[in-house]
Amino acid sequence: MEEVKFPKIIVHISILLLAAIWEFVLLYWLPVDYYIESGMVWFENWTGPAGRPYVCWMEYSPSPIFIVLVLLPALILLALYIFHRDSSFRNLGLSMLFSLLAVTIAPVFILDLSINSILLMLVSLSSGIVLGKDIGDRAILVFGGFLPGLVVIWVISAQFHGAC
């Protein structure tokens, strides 16, 4: 029986969509406590007319579990490279890994959506240019690093713009 070969572009697009879907699943499945510490402080001796006022605080603090779960699509691609020895799995896995690490660790220092988006663009562009062989491969690697990273940026920033 003849083995069915899919075009590489279909395989790459499928992997990218699954990685982005996985990052969206984390938004709904993973508790916010895994990556955001928050609290509320109520004023005790308040004599004002309206109820007791409060102060909210939030801090981005990713747990190791959160980092591993975010990096899971890239780690799976690197494991596929080990078993299949296809360099496209390695390159796409490394491109995703660099981008996801950048957007997971950068908000610890700077929690600004625009700066983190620019950092993601720079990291995904540079990893695509370095790892890609031709223009089509570079475009796939840039997009492959950018899309899951953008979803992670949305997940992190969405929790900070909600009510406390």
Phi, psi and omega in degrees: 000137184277137180282136181276126178254123175271147174298144184299327182296323178292319178297316180295316180295321177297317179296318179296317179295319178295322178295317179293320177297320179299318180293325175291324177299322178299326180300319184266335186268320186275130177297148182297335181298342180287340182222355177225124172265135181214163179195173182221133179243124179263142175283130186280305187263064181263127181244015181286172185289320182265154183325181183289128177284164181218163177235132178257149172222144178222144179216133177282121182214088185288134176276161177301325178297317179298316181297317180295318180293325177291321182278356185305316178300320179292321179293324177294319178297321178292325175292322176297324177297320180297320183278323186257345180056038176258119186294339178293326175295317180297312183295317179292321177296318179292321178298316177295318182299313180297316181292316181292324175296320180297314183280346177272325184265327183301320180296346174297325183262319182225112181259066178233124184300318183291318180293319178293326177292320177295318177299318178298317178298317180295317181292315181291323176296314182292321179291325177294319180291319183288319186273338184281150180266315179231180186296323179292318178295319179296320180296318179296319181291322177296312179295323180294330175276328186284315186298306178296325178295321178295321178296319179295320177299317178297318180298314182291313183288333179294328180287336180274345182257010177269181178284153179265000000 
